[in-house]
Amino acid sequence: MNSEEQAFIKLMMDKLDGEIEAMWHDGTINNNIAMLLAWTLKMHLAEPNDLVRQRYATCQQEVAAYPEWKINANLKRVTEKYPTVAFFLTKINSTP
């Protein structure tokens, strides 16, 4: 990855982190789902290290216990209020 790509990813990560924090503060999503979103983006948009992988796995386990309707309701609110994060989640989900 060249320096321009790294700079762009850093800029996007800062924007996405800000949006995820705003979602949590305004009640769009709960803390566990906010953390899972943040670590998911870090896993897929940056070069993940062991800490990122560990935090991502921990958040996945915590959210896995949620009923499906709760996860879907949180994701629906994200899609409606925060299109930038929704766009990147869609891209991540469509990448093999």
Coordinates of N, CA, C and O in Angstrom, one line a residue:
M1 N 0.8 -1.2 0.0 CA 0.0 0.0 0.0 C 0.9 1.2 0.0 O 1.8 1.3 0.8
N2 N 0.6 2.2 -0.9 CA 1.5 3.3 -1.0 C 1.0 4.4 0.0 O 0.0 4.2 0.7
S3 N 1.7 5.5 0.1 CA 1.5 6.5 1.1 C 0.1 7.2 0.9 O -0.6 7.6 1.8
E4 N -0.2 7.4 -0.4 CA -1.5 8.0 -0.7 C -2.7 7.1 -0.2 O -3.7 7.6 0.4
E5 N -2.6 5.8 -0.4 CA -3.6 4.9 0.0 C -3.7 4.9 1.5 O -4.8 4.8 2.1
Q6 N -2.6 4.9 2.2 CA -2.5 4.9 3.6 C -3.2 6.1 4.2 O -3.9 6.1 5.2
A7 N -2.9 7.3 3.6 CA -3.5 8.5 4.0 C -5.0 8.5 3.9 O -5.7 9.0 4.7
F8 N -5.4 8.0 2.7 CA -6.9 7.9 2.5 C -7.6 7.0 3.5 O -8.6 7.4 4.1
I9 N -7.0 5.9 3.8 CA -7.6 4.9 4.7 C -7.6 5.6 6.1 O -8.6 5.5 6.8
K10 N -6.5 6.3 6.5 CA -6.5 6.9 7.8 C -7.6 8.0 7.9 O -8.3 8.0 8.9
L11 N -7.8 8.8 6.9 CA -8.8 9.8 6.8 C -10.2 9.1 7.0 O -11.0 9.6 7.7
M12 N -10.4 8.0 6.2 CA -11.7 7.4 6.3 C -12.0 6.7 7.6 O -13.1 6.8 8.2
M13 N -10.9 6.1 8.2 CA -11.1 5.5 9.5 C -11.4 6.6 10.6 O -12.3 6.3 11.4
D14 N -10.8 7.7 10.5 CA -11.1 8.8 11.4 C -12.6 9.2 11.3 O -13.3 9.4 12.3
K15 N -13.0 9.4 10.0 CA -14.4 9.8 9.8 C -15.4 8.7 10.3 O -16.4 9.0 11.0
L16 N -15.1 7.4 10.0 CA -16.0 6.3 10.4 C -16.0 6.2 11.9 O -17.0 6.0 12.5
D17 N -14.8 6.3 12.6 CA -14.7 6.2 14.0 C -15.6 7.3 14.6 O -16.3 7.1 15.6
G18 N -15.5 8.5 14.1 CA -16.4 9.6 14.5 C -17.8 9.3 14.4 O -18.6 9.6 15.3
E19 N -18.2 8.8 13.3 CA -19.6 8.4 13.1 C -20.1 7.3 14.0 O -21.2 7.4 14.6
I20 N -19.3 6.4 14.3 CA -19.6 5.3 15.2 C -19.8 5.8 16.6 O -20.7 5.5 17.3
E21 N -18.9 6.7 17.0 CA -19.0 7.3 18.3 C -20.3 8.1 18.4 O -21.0 8.1 19.4
A22 N -20.6 8.8 17.4 CA -21.9 9.6 17.4 C -23.1 8.7 17.5 O -24.0 9.0 18.2
M23 N -23.0 7.6 16.8 CA -24.1 6.6 16.8 C -24.4 6.1 18.3 O -25.5 6.0 18.7
W24 N -23.3 5.9 18.9 CA -23.4 5.4 20.3 C -23.9 6.5 21.2 O -24.8 6.2 22.0
H25 N -23.4 7.7 21.1 CA -23.8 8.8 21.9 C -25.3 9.2 21.7 O -26.0 9.5 22.6
D26 N -25.8 9.1 20.4 CA -27.1 9.5 20.2 C -28.1 8.4 20.4 O -29.3 8.5 20.2
G27 N -27.6 7.2 20.8 CA -28.5 6.1 21.0 C -29.0 5.3 19.8 O -29.8 4.4 19.9
T28 N -28.3 5.5 18.7 CA -28.7 4.7 17.5 C -28.3 3.3 17.7 O -29.1 2.4 17.3
I29 N -27.2 3.0 18.3 CA -26.8 1.6 18.6 C -26.2 1.5 20.0 O -25.9 2.5 20.6
N30 N -26.2 0.3 20.5 CA -25.6 0.1 21.9 C -24.1 0.0 21.8 O -23.5 -0.1 20.7
N31 N -23.5 0.0 23.0 CA -22.0 0.0 23.1 C -21.4 -1.3 22.4 O -20.4 -1.1 21.7
N32 N -22.0 -2.5 22.6 CA -21.3 -3.7 22.1 C -21.4 -3.6 20.5 O -20.4 -4.0 19.9
I33 N -22.5 -3.2 20.0 CA -22.6 -3.1 18.5 C -21.7 -2.0 18.0 O -21.0 -2.2 17.0
A34 N -21.6 -0.9 18.7 CA -20.7 0.2 18.3 C -19.2 -0.4 18.3 O -18.5 -0.1 17.3
M35 N -18.8 -1.1 19.3 CA -17.5 -1.6 19.3 C -17.3 -2.7 18.2 O -16.2 -2.7 17.5
L36 N -18.3 -3.5 17.9 CA -18.1 -4.5 16.9 C -18.0 -3.8 15.5 O -17.2 -4.1 14.7
L37 N -18.8 -2.7 15.3 CA -18.6 -2.0 14.0 C -17.2 -1.4 13.9 O -16.6 -1.5 12.8
A38 N -16.7 -0.8 15.0 CA -15.4 -0.1 14.9 C -14.3 -1.2 14.6 O -13.5 -0.9 13.8
W39 N -14.4 -2.3 15.3 CA -13.3 -3.3 15.1 C -13.5 -4.0 13.7 O -12.5 -4.4 13.1
T40 N -14.7 -4.1 13.3 CA -15.0 -4.7 11.9 C -14.3 -3.8 10.9 O -13.6 -4.3 10.0
L41 N -14.5 -2.5 11.0 CA -13.9 -1.6 10.0 C -12.4 -1.6 10.1 O -11.7 -1.6 9.1
K42 N -11.9 -1.7 11.3 CA -10.4 -1.8 11.5 C -9.9 -3.1 10.9 O -8.8 -3.1 10.3
M43 N -10.6 -4.2 11.0 CA -10.2 -5.4 10.5 C -10.1 -5.4 8.9 O -9.2 -6.0 8.3
H44 N -11.0 -4.7 8.3 CA -11.2 -4.8 6.9 C -10.6 -3.6 6.1 O -10.4 -3.7 4.9
L45 N -10.4 -2.5 6.8 CA -9.9 -1.3 6.1 C -8.5 -1.0 6.4 O -7.9 -0.1 5.7
A46 N -7.9 -1.6 7.3 CA -6.5 -1.4 7.7 C -5.8 -2.7 7.8 O -6.4 -3.8 7.6
E47 N -4.5 -2.6 8.1 CA -3.7 -3.9 8.3 C -3.9 -4.3 9.8 O -3.4 -3.7 10.7
P48 N -4.7 -5.3 10.0 CA -5.0 -5.7 11.4 C -3.8 -6.4 12.1 O -3.1 -7.1 11.5
N49 N -3.6 -6.0 13.3 CA -2.6 -6.6 14.1 C -3.3 -7.6 15.1 O -4.5 -7.7 15.1
D50 N -2.5 -8.2 16.0 CA -3.1 -9.2 16.9 C -4.2 -8.5 17.9 O -5.2 -9.2 18.2
L51 N -3.9 -7.3 18.3 CA -4.9 -6.6 19.2 C -6.2 -6.4 18.5 O -7.3 -6.7 19.1
V52 N -6.1 -6.0 17.2 CA -7.4 -5.7 16.5 C -8.1 -7.1 16.3 O -9.3 -7.1 16.5
R53 N -7.4 -8.1 16.0 CA -8.1 -9.4 15.8 C -8.7 -9.9 17.1 O -9.8 -10.4 17.1
Q54 N -8.0 -9.7 18.2 CA -8.5 -10.2 19.5 C -9.8 -9.4 19.9 O -10.8 -9.9 20.3
R55 N -9.7 -8.1 19.7 CA -10.9 -7.2 20.1 C -12.1 -7.5 19.2 O -13.2 -7.6 19.6
Y56 N -11.8 -7.7 17.9 CA -12.8 -8.1 16.9 C -13.5 -9.4 17.3 O -14.8 -9.5 17.4
A57 N -12.7 -10.4 17.7 CA -13.3 -11.7 18.1 C -14.1 -11.6 19.4 O -15.2 -12.2 19.5
T58 N -13.6 -10.8 20.3 CA -14.4 -10.6 21.6 C -15.7 -9.9 21.3 O -16.7 -10.4 21.8
C59 N -15.7 -8.9 20.5 CA -17.0 -8.2 20.2 C -17.9 -9.1 19.4 O -19.1 -9.1 19.7
Q60 N -17.4 -9.9 18.5 CA -18.3 -10.8 17.8 C -19.0 -11.8 18.8 O -20.1 -12.1 18.6
Q61 N -18.2 -12.3 19.7 CA -18.8 -13.2 20.7 C -19.9 -12.6 21.5 O -20.9 -13.2 21.8
E62 N -19.7 -11.3 22.0 CA -20.6 -10.6 22.8 C -21.9 -10.4 22.0 O -23.0 -10.5 22.5
V63 N -21.8 -9.9 20.8 CA -23.0 -9.6 20.0 C -23.7 -10.9 19.5 O -24.9 -10.9 19.3
A64 N -22.9 -12.0 19.3 CA -23.5 -13.2 18.9 C -24.6 -13.7 19.8 O -25.5 -14.4 19.4
A65 N -24.6 -13.3 21.1 CA -25.6 -13.7 22.0 C -26.9 -12.9 21.9 O -27.9 -13.3 22.4
Y66 N -26.9 -11.9 21.1 CA -28.1 -11.0 20.9 C -29.1 -11.7 20.0 O -28.7 -12.4 19.1
P67 N -30.4 -11.5 20.3 CA -31.4 -12.0 19.3 C -31.3 -11.3 18.0 O -30.8 -10.1 17.9
E68 N -31.6 -12.0 16.9 CA -31.4 -11.5 15.6 C -32.2 -10.2 15.4 O -31.7 -9.2 14.7
W69 N -33.4 -10.0 16.0 CA -34.2 -8.8 15.8 C -33.4 -7.6 16.4 O -33.5 -6.5 15.8
K70 N -32.7 -7.8 17.5 CA -32.0 -6.7 18.1 C -30.8 -6.2 17.2 O -30.6 -5.0 17.0
I71 N -30.1 -7.1 16.6 CA -29.0 -6.8 15.7 C -29.6 -6.1 14.5 O -29.1 -5.1 14.0
N72 N -30.7 -6.7 13.9 CA -31.3 -6.1 12.7 C -31.8 -4.7 13.0 O -31.7 -3.8 12.1
A73 N -32.4 -4.5 14.1 CA -32.9 -3.1 14.5 C -31.8 -2.1 14.6 O -31.9 -1.0 14.1
N74 N -30.7 -2.5 15.2 CA -29.5 -1.6 15.3 C -28.9 -1.3 13.9 O -28.7 -0.1 13.6
L75 N -28.8 -2.3 13.1 CA -28.2 -2.1 11.7 C -29.2 -1.2 10.9 O -28.7 -0.4 10.1
K76 N -30.5 -1.4 11.0 CA -31.4 -0.6 10.3 C -31.3 0.9 10.6 O -31.3 1.8 9.8
R77 N -31.1 1.2 11.9 CA -30.9 2.6 12.4 C -29.6 3.1 11.8 O -29.5 4.3 11.4
V78 N -28.6 2.3 11.8 CA -27.3 2.7 11.2 C -27.5 3.1 9.7 O -27.0 4.2 9.3
T79 N -28.1 2.3 9.0 CA -28.4 2.5 7.6 C -29.2 3.8 7.3 O -28.8 4.6 6.4
E80 N -30.1 4.0 8.2 CA -31.0 5.2 8.0 C -30.2 6.5 8.4 O -30.4 7.6 7.7
K81 N -29.4 6.5 9.4 CA -28.8 7.7 10.0 C -27.4 8.0 9.6 O -26.9 9.1 9.6
Y82 N -26.7 6.9 9.2 CA -25.2 7.1 9.0 C -24.8 6.3 7.7 O -24.3 5.2 7.7
P83 N -25.1 6.9 6.5 CA -24.9 6.3 5.2 C -23.4 5.9 4.9 O -23.2 4.9 4.3
T84 N -22.5 6.7 5.5 CA -21.1 6.4 5.2 C -20.7 5.1 5.8 O -20.1 4.2 5.2
V85 N -21.1 4.9 7.1 CA -20.7 3.6 7.7 C -21.5 2.5 7.0 O -20.9 1.4 6.8
A86 N -22.8 2.7 6.7 CA -23.5 1.7 6.0 C -22.9 1.3 4.7 O -22.8 0.1 4.3
F87 N -22.4 2.3 3.9 CA -21.7 2.0 2.7 C -20.5 1.1 2.9 O -20.4 0.1 2.2
F88 N -19.7 1.4 3.8 CA -18.5 0.5 4.1 C -18.8 -0.8 4.6 O -18.2 -1.8 4.2
L89 N -19.9 -0.9 5.4 CA -20.3 -2.3 5.8 C -20.8 -3.1 4.7 O -20.6 -4.3 4.6
T90 N -21.5 -2.5 3.8 CA -22.0 -3.2 2.6 C -20.8 -3.6 1.7 O -20.8 -4.8 1.3
K91 N -19.8 -2.8 1.6 CA -18.6 -3.2 0.8 C -17.9 -4.3 1.5 O -17.5 -5.3 0.8
I92 N -17.8 -4.3 2.8 CA -17.1 -5.4 3.5 C -17.9 -6.7 3.3 O -17.3 -7.7 3.1
N93 N -19.2 -6.6 3.5 CA -20.0 -7.8 3.3 C -20.0 -8.4 1.9 O -20.2 -9.6 1.8
S94 N -19.8 -7.6 0.9 CA -19.8 -8.1 -0.4 C -18.4 -8.5 -0.9 O -18.3 -9.0 -2.0
T95 N -17.4 -8.3 -0.1 CA -16.0 -8.7 -0.5 C -15.8 -10.2 0.0 O -16.0 -10.5 1.1
P96 N -15.3 -11.0 -0.9 CA -15.1 -12.4 -0.6 C -14.0 -12.6 0.5 O -13.2 -11.8 0.6

